[in-house]
Short mmCIF file of C-alpha atoms in Angstrom, two decimals:
data_model
loop_
_atom_site.label_atom_id
_atom_site.label_comp_id
_atom_site.label_asym_id
_atom_site.label_seq_id
_atom_site.Cartn_x
_atom_site.Cartn_y
_atom_site.Cartn_z
CA MET A 277 -13.96 6.99 -39.41
CA LYS A 278 -15.51 4.08 -38.53
CA ARG A 279 -18.69 3.69 -36.97
CA ARG A 280 -17.90 2.20 -33.59
CA ASN A 281 -15.09 5.23 -33.16
CA LEU A 282 -17.42 8.00 -34.05
CA LEU A 283 -19.58 6.67 -31.47
CA ALA A 284 -16.41 6.85 -28.73
CA THR A 285 -15.65 9.80 -30.07
CA ALA A 286 -19.08 11.65 -29.20
CA ALA A 287 -19.43 9.58 -26.00
CA MET A 288 -15.84 10.75 -24.71
CA GLY A 289 -17.09 14.68 -25.94
CA LEU A 290 -20.41 13.96 -23.74
CA SER A 291 -18.62 12.84 -20.85
CA LEU A 292 -15.99 16.01 -20.88
CA ALA A 293 -18.94 18.19 -21.45
CA LEU A 294 -20.37 16.80 -18.20
CA THR A 295 -17.75 17.22 -16.40
CA GLY A 296 -15.42 19.54 -17.81
CA GLY A 297 -15.46 23.27 -16.75
CA THR A 298 -16.99 22.75 -13.59
CA PHE A 299 -14.31 21.68 -11.20
CA ALA A 300 -13.13 25.31 -10.20
CA GLN A 301 -16.84 26.41 -8.73
CA GLY A 302 -17.14 22.82 -7.14
CA LEU A 303 -19.77 20.44 -8.15
CA ASP A 304 -23.25 19.67 -6.54
CA LYS A 305 -22.73 15.66 -6.73
CA VAL A 306 -19.20 13.65 -7.56
CA LYS A 307 -19.21 10.37 -9.22
CA ALA A 308 -16.26 8.80 -7.64
CA CYS A 309 -15.02 5.21 -9.05
CA PHE A 310 -12.77 2.75 -8.04
CA VAL A 311 -10.37 0.40 -9.85
CA TYR A 312 -9.26 -2.64 -7.57
CA VAL A 313 -7.09 -4.83 -7.95
CA GLY A 314 -8.32 -7.75 -5.71
CA PRO A 315 -11.26 -8.85 -4.29
CA ILE A 316 -13.55 -6.00 -1.59
CA GLY A 317 -13.39 -9.27 0.44
CA ASP A 318 -9.59 -10.04 0.12
CA GLY A 319 -9.29 -9.17 4.01
CA GLY A 320 -6.52 -6.86 3.44
CA TRP A 321 -5.44 -4.30 0.94
CA THR A 322 -8.50 -3.97 -1.38
CA TYR A 323 -10.91 -4.29 1.40
CA GLN A 324 -9.52 -1.44 3.51
CA HIS A 325 -9.45 0.70 0.47
CA HIS A 326 -13.19 -0.15 -0.05
CA GLN A 327 -13.45 0.62 3.48
CA GLY A 328 -12.45 4.04 2.62
CA ALA A 329 -14.72 3.90 -0.12
CA MET A 330 -17.60 3.21 2.40
CA ALA A 331 -16.28 6.19 4.45
CA LEU A 332 -16.49 8.49 2.09
CA LYS A 333 -20.19 7.68 0.96
CA GLU A 334 -20.99 7.85 4.74
CA LYS A 335 -19.08 11.28 4.98
CA PHE A 336 -21.19 12.85 1.95
CA GLY A 337 -24.29 10.82 1.77
CA ASP A 338 -26.17 12.06 -1.49
CA LYS A 339 -23.80 14.04 -2.51
CA VAL A 340 -21.54 11.27 -3.83
CA GLU A 341 -22.15 8.47 -6.05
CA ILE A 342 -19.80 5.25 -5.33
CA GLN A 343 -18.98 2.83 -8.44
CA TYR A 344 -16.22 0.11 -8.17
CA GLN A 345 -14.75 -2.37 -10.46
CA GLU A 346 -13.17 -5.67 -8.21
CA SER A 347 -10.37 -7.94 -9.34
CA VAL A 348 -8.93 -5.90 -12.28
CA PRO A 349 -6.00 -7.19 -13.69
CA GLU A 350 -2.68 -4.93 -13.97
CA GLY A 351 -2.53 -3.81 -17.75
CA ALA A 352 -5.01 -3.80 -20.61
CA ASP A 353 -7.88 -5.09 -18.71
CA ALA A 354 -7.39 -1.64 -16.30
CA GLU A 355 -7.07 0.63 -19.47
CA ARG A 356 -10.66 -0.55 -20.68
CA VAL A 357 -12.24 -0.64 -17.11
CA LEU A 358 -10.79 3.04 -16.98
CA THR A 359 -12.12 3.87 -20.14
CA GLN A 360 -15.33 2.99 -19.39
CA MET A 361 -15.57 4.69 -15.97
CA ALA A 362 -14.88 7.69 -17.70
CA LEU A 363 -17.29 7.23 -20.63
CA GLY A 364 -19.58 6.47 -17.61
CA GLY A 365 -19.37 9.85 -16.20
CA CYS A 366 -16.83 9.31 -13.05
CA ASN A 367 -15.77 12.73 -12.17
CA ILE A 368 -12.79 11.24 -10.07
CA ILE A 369 -11.16 7.80 -10.34
CA PHE A 370 -8.89 6.13 -7.60
CA THR A 371 -6.80 3.22 -8.97
CA THR A 372 -5.41 1.47 -6.29
CA SER A 373 -2.54 -0.50 -7.12
CA PHE A 374 1.16 0.32 -8.39
CA GLY A 375 0.70 -1.48 -11.84
CA TYR A 376 -1.94 0.52 -12.69
CA THR A 377 0.63 3.13 -13.41
CA ASP A 378 0.44 3.21 -17.37
CA ALA A 379 -2.88 2.52 -17.67
CA THR A 380 -3.79 5.55 -15.22
CA ASN A 381 -1.70 7.77 -17.23
CA ALA A 382 -3.19 6.70 -20.69
CA VAL A 383 -6.34 7.35 -19.64
CA ALA A 384 -6.17 10.62 -18.10
CA ALA A 385 -4.96 12.00 -21.40
CA LYS A 386 -7.86 11.08 -23.26
CA PHE A 387 -10.28 12.56 -20.29
CA PRO A 388 -8.12 15.53 -19.50
CA ASN A 389 -11.07 16.67 -17.23
CA VAL A 390 -11.66 13.68 -15.41
CA LYS A 391 -9.26 13.69 -12.00
CA PHE A 392 -7.14 10.65 -11.59
CA GLU A 393 -5.86 9.43 -8.61
CA HIS A 394 -3.23 6.28 -8.76
CA ALA A 395 -2.61 4.88 -5.12
CA THR A 396 1.42 4.33 -4.62
CA GLY A 397 1.91 5.73 -8.12
CA LEU A 398 5.22 7.41 -8.98
CA ARG A 399 3.82 9.28 -12.26
CA ARG A 400 1.84 12.35 -12.94
CA ASP A 401 2.24 12.71 -16.67
CA TYR A 402 -0.79 14.87 -16.94
CA PRO A 403 -2.22 17.68 -14.82
CA ASN A 404 -5.26 15.74 -14.05
CA VAL A 405 -3.31 13.18 -12.35
CA SER A 406 -2.32 12.67 -8.57
CA THR A 407 -0.86 10.50 -6.74
CA TYR A 408 -1.09 9.40 -3.13
CA ASN A 409 0.82 6.76 -0.99
CA ALA A 410 1.35 5.88 2.91
CA ARG A 411 4.90 5.26 4.56
CA PHE A 412 4.43 1.43 4.86
CA TYR A 413 7.65 1.44 5.92
CA GLU A 414 7.49 3.08 9.22
CA GLY A 415 4.81 0.61 9.88
CA ARG A 416 7.56 -2.28 8.97
CA ALA A 417 10.07 -0.74 11.74
CA VAL A 418 7.41 -1.33 14.50
CA GLU A 419 6.96 -4.74 12.95
CA GLY A 420 11.15 -5.52 12.74
CA LEU A 421 11.41 -4.39 16.48
CA ILE A 422 8.37 -6.94 17.76
CA ALA A 423 10.09 -9.54 15.59
CA GLY A 424 13.65 -8.97 16.48
CA ARG A 425 12.79 -9.18 20.13
CA MET A 426 10.25 -12.37 20.36
CA THR A 427 12.13 -14.71 17.47
CA LYS A 428 13.17 -17.74 19.34
CA SER A 429 15.06 -19.25 16.14
CA ASN A 430 16.40 -15.90 15.51
CA LYS A 431 15.34 -16.33 11.86
CA ILE A 432 12.51 -14.06 10.71
CA GLY A 433 10.88 -13.93 7.46
CA TYR A 434 9.29 -11.78 5.06
CA ILE A 435 6.91 -12.14 1.82
CA GLY A 436 7.37 -10.43 -0.98
CA SER A 437 4.64 -9.49 -4.01
CA PHE A 438 6.51 -7.79 -6.61
CA PRO A 439 10.27 -6.06 -6.16
CA ILE A 440 9.23 -2.82 -6.53
CA PRO A 441 10.25 -0.12 -4.31
CA GLU A 442 7.35 0.23 -2.04
CA VAL A 443 8.18 -3.15 -1.30
CA ILE A 444 12.20 -3.39 -1.00
CA MET A 445 11.81 -0.55 1.37
CA GLY A 446 9.57 -2.18 3.89
CA ILE A 447 11.71 -5.30 3.82
CA ASN A 448 14.78 -3.16 4.68
CA SER A 449 13.07 -1.19 7.37
CA TYR A 450 11.77 -4.66 8.70
CA TYR A 451 14.93 -6.22 8.94
CA LEU A 452 16.81 -2.60 10.15
CA SER A 453 14.55 -2.69 13.06
CA ALA A 454 14.79 -6.31 14.29
CA LYS A 455 18.59 -6.05 13.72
CA LYS A 456 18.84 -3.12 15.77
CA VAL A 457 17.55 -5.44 18.93
CA ASN A 458 18.63 -8.75 18.23
CA PRO A 459 21.99 -8.23 16.44
CA ASN A 460 21.62 -12.16 15.77
CA VAL A 461 18.93 -11.99 13.72
CA GLU A 462 18.48 -13.50 9.98
CA LEU A 463 15.93 -12.70 7.74
CA SER A 464 14.29 -14.68 4.60
CA VAL A 465 12.51 -13.15 1.74
CA VAL A 466 10.13 -15.39 -0.42
CA TRP A 467 8.85 -13.68 -3.26
CA ALA A 468 4.81 -14.65 -4.18
CA PHE A 469 5.22 -12.40 -7.30
CA SER A 470 1.13 -11.59 -7.06
CA TRP A 471 -0.66 -9.02 -5.03
CA PHE A 472 -3.35 -11.43 -4.30
CA ASP A 473 -3.20 -14.94 -4.63
CA PRO A 474 -3.68 -16.95 -1.31
CA ALA A 475 -2.58 -20.22 -2.20
CA LYS A 476 0.72 -18.81 -3.35
CA GLU A 477 0.66 -16.79 -0.37
CA ALA A 478 0.27 -20.01 1.58
CA ASP A 479 2.88 -21.52 -0.28
CA ALA A 480 5.79 -18.80 0.68
CA ALA A 481 4.69 -18.61 4.48
CA LYS A 482 5.00 -22.71 4.58
CA ALA A 483 8.47 -22.21 2.85
CA LEU A 484 9.45 -19.99 5.56
CA ILE A 485 8.14 -22.08 8.36
CA ASP A 486 10.11 -25.05 6.88
CA GLN A 487 13.24 -22.66 6.87
CA GLY A 488 12.99 -22.14 11.08
CA VAL A 489 11.46 -18.62 10.60
CA ASP A 490 9.15 -18.12 13.63
CA VAL A 491 8.18 -15.02 12.95
CA ILE A 492 6.72 -13.91 9.30
CA ALA A 493 5.44 -10.25 7.99
CA SER A 494 4.07 -9.85 4.36
CA HIS A 495 3.07 -7.39 1.63
CA THR A 496 0.50 -9.47 -0.07
CA ASP A 497 -2.83 -8.83 0.47
CA SER A 498 -4.70 -11.97 1.92
CA THR A 499 -5.10 -13.30 5.47
CA ALA A 500 -3.72 -16.67 3.66
CA PRO A 501 0.07 -16.10 5.61
CA LEU A 502 -1.62 -15.92 9.06
CA ALA A 503 -3.81 -19.04 8.52
CA GLU A 504 -0.81 -21.33 8.01
CA ALA A 505 0.92 -19.51 10.80
CA ALA A 506 -2.39 -20.19 12.94
CA LYS A 507 -1.49 -24.23 12.08
CA THR A 508 1.74 -24.24 14.22
CA ASP A 509 -0.12 -24.29 17.52
CA GLY A 510 1.81 -20.52 18.47
CA LYS A 511 5.14 -21.43 17.38
CA VAL A 512 5.20 -18.96 14.55
CA ILE A 513 3.66 -15.04 14.80
CA GLY A 514 2.73 -12.74 12.27
CA PHE A 515 1.14 -9.73 11.40
CA GLY A 516 -1.80 -8.03 10.04
CA GLN A 517 -1.15 -6.80 6.41
CA ALA A 518 -2.97 -3.44 5.23
CA SER A 519 -6.35 -4.60 7.40
CA ASP A 520 -6.52 -5.09 10.75
CA MET A 521 -7.09 -8.93 10.35
CA ALA A 522 -8.19 -8.87 13.65
CA GLU A 523 -10.27 -12.43 13.34
CA TYR A 524 -6.51 -13.81 14.05
CA LYS A 525 -6.20 -11.49 17.19
CA ASP A 526 -6.46 -15.19 19.10
CA GLY A 527 -3.77 -16.77 17.34
CA PRO A 528 -0.81 -15.54 15.60
CA ARG A 529 -1.35 -12.21 14.88
CA VAL A 530 0.38 -9.70 17.50
CA THR A 531 -0.38 -6.61 15.97
CA SER A 532 -0.86 -5.21 12.41
CA ILE A 533 -0.27 -2.55 9.62
CA ILE A 534 -3.76 -0.48 9.11
CA ASP A 535 -4.01 1.34 5.57
CA ASN A 536 -6.57 3.99 6.58
CA TRP A 537 -7.55 5.62 3.46
CA GLY A 538 -10.98 6.80 4.23
CA PRO A 539 -9.74 10.23 5.15
CA TYR A 540 -7.81 11.11 2.09
CA TYR A 541 -10.67 9.82 -0.05
CA ILE A 542 -12.75 12.36 1.66
CA GLU A 543 -10.18 15.18 1.58
CA ARG A 544 -10.07 14.63 -2.52
CA VAL A 545 -13.63 14.35 -2.96
CA GLY A 546 -14.88 17.15 -0.73
CA ALA A 547 -12.01 19.40 -2.98
CA LEU A 548 -14.21 18.36 -5.81
CA LEU A 549 -17.39 19.30 -3.94
CA ASP A 550 -16.02 22.97 -3.12
CA GLY A 551 -13.80 23.71 -5.71
CA THR A 552 -10.72 23.53 -4.15
CA TYR A 553 -9.15 20.62 -6.25
CA GLU A 554 -5.58 20.60 -7.41
CA GLN A 555 -3.12 18.19 -8.75
CA LYS A 556 -1.01 16.81 -5.73
CA ASP A 557 1.36 14.26 -4.54
CA THR A 558 0.82 12.91 -1.03
CA TRP A 559 3.04 10.34 1.06
CA ALA A 560 1.85 9.88 4.40
CA GLY A 561 2.64 7.63 7.78
CA ILE A 562 1.76 7.52 11.01
CA ALA A 563 1.87 11.17 12.06
CA GLY A 564 -0.80 11.74 9.47
CA GLY A 565 -2.98 8.64 10.61
CA GLU A 566 -2.12 7.21 7.06
CA VAL A 567 -0.92 4.00 8.89
CA LEU A 568 -2.15 2.65 11.65
CA ILE A 569 -0.46 0.42 14.26
CA GLY A 570 -2.95 -1.84 15.46
CA GLU A 571 -3.58 -3.55 18.94
CA ILE A 572 -0.61 -5.10 20.19
CA THR A 573 -2.09 -8.28 21.92
CA ASP A 574 -0.77 -9.67 25.09
CA LYS A 575 1.32 -12.64 23.45
CA VAL A 576 3.66 -9.49 23.11
CA PRO A 577 5.51 -9.29 26.48
CA ALA A 578 4.91 -5.83 28.34
CA ASP A 579 8.01 -4.62 27.89
CA VAL A 580 8.27 -5.30 24.16
CA LYS A 581 5.06 -3.83 24.02
CA ALA A 582 6.17 -0.67 25.72
CA GLU A 583 9.03 -0.17 23.62
CA ALA A 584 6.95 -0.83 20.17
CA GLU A 585 4.62 2.06 20.95
CA ALA A 586 7.54 4.20 21.83
CA LEU A 587 9.02 3.42 18.46
CA ARG A 588 5.59 4.06 16.92
CA ASP A 589 5.30 7.66 19.06
CA SER A 590 8.77 8.73 17.96
CA ILE A 591 8.26 7.98 14.48
CA ALA A 592 4.87 10.32 14.69
CA ALA A 593 6.87 12.82 16.29
CA GLY A 594 9.19 13.09 13.58
CA THR A 595 12.23 12.24 16.16
CA TYR A 596 12.96 8.95 14.56
CA HIS A 597 12.96 7.82 10.92
CA PRO A 598 13.61 4.28 10.25
CA PHE A 599 16.26 4.88 7.92
CA THR A 600 19.14 6.88 9.66
CA GLY A 601 22.34 5.88 9.11
CA PRO A 602 25.19 4.58 9.44
CA ILE A 603 23.46 2.27 6.97
CA ASN A 604 25.41 0.16 4.11
CA LYS A 605 24.05 -1.09 0.95
CA GLN A 606 24.09 -4.97 0.83
CA ASP A 607 27.74 -5.07 -0.93
CA GLY A 608 29.20 -3.42 2.11
CA SER A 609 29.45 0.15 0.23
CA PRO A 610 28.29 3.56 2.50
CA TRP A 611 24.45 4.54 1.56
CA LEU A 612 24.18 6.77 4.43
CA ALA A 613 26.37 8.50 7.13
CA GLU A 614 26.02 8.75 10.79
CA GLY A 615 23.24 10.41 11.72
CA GLN A 616 21.91 10.93 8.10
CA VAL A 617 18.03 10.38 6.91
CA ALA A 618 17.57 8.45 3.55
CA PRO A 619 15.98 11.28 1.46
CA ASP A 620 12.81 10.37 -0.06
CA ALA A 621 13.88 10.27 -3.55
CA ASP A 622 16.29 7.70 -2.31
CA LEU A 623 13.29 5.48 -0.50
CA LEU A 624 11.12 5.93 -3.53
CA GLY A 625 13.77 4.37 -5.96
CA MET A 626 15.02 2.09 -3.84
CA ASN A 627 16.38 -1.05 -5.81
CA PHE A 628 18.86 -2.85 -2.96
CA TYR A 629 19.20 -4.69 0.08
CA VAL A 630 20.48 -3.05 3.17
CA GLU A 631 23.78 -4.95 4.47
CA GLY A 632 23.05 -8.00 6.38
CA ILE A 633 20.29 -9.01 4.15
CA VAL A 634 21.14 -12.50 2.14
CA GLY A 635 19.81 -13.04 -0.90
CA ASP A 636 19.22 -11.51 -4.44
CA ILE A 637 16.30 -9.12 -5.31
CA PRO A 638 14.43 -10.61 -8.55
CA GLN A 639 14.89 -8.96 -11.54
#
């Protein structure tokens, strides 16, 4: 065995010795580490995860040490960063992007006594891997209602990041909700093929605006789409994504979907501290406070605002589900019968548009 491998093996053993065998009794102090796909200043997704990390630190003070790495690409770089964190004594590592799936599970296999938490993940290949997600599609339904009511051109748009189920279900929810209040609405989707690339996001927004779209939602991480909407002198409105993006409240932003990760981070690290930590899969939404609807501004007419708030409240109460039949797939084949609610398994594997959306999902 080469010397570097011997050193790595020794370091791994030290890490396991430091972290193993203590979780059942709780820890006196937790080193909580975060891997971010973008910069903490992105104004959206990563910013909000970092706010959650800061809420964690504020809650537990000296009992928690925070470490994070920004702008980690999804791939081999992620596995390298995760390995370094595990070797560096991290007790729990939060990997905050879907594309970290393989890296999270691969490194978890090597460090069975380090806890790994994968945001928007689906795979828990090992007992030390948990997954957590938010029902973003619930917020998309609220946005869709506002879009359907407020569009003047009957053309609404959506900027997609990657064609994964999380994004596709958001597109479908947004469209279905808009169509319900405005049967004449048409949806255009432009794919950025990036989570965070302000230039690509801006180009996607420009493309939608050039098509006559006057309401834009996005599933990317920066404020670039709102910045482009702001250049239209009030002709185009949009929504804050992942964070409130309140700096655009006086401009195109009429409300927002806010990802509220702090309570989850506090819960999971608290469980390490008190010895109650267990593997879990969490998918919370408006009812659980993980998806928040930001302030609806006065640009939204009072009756539309009341309607949107009522929709939000009915989703929270469990009396309405954005995916309630009858709903057909894009090709006209039946998906949900009258009154049938989509099973979570269908949503988590969603790879189709609903009937009425024009265009293909990229492969």
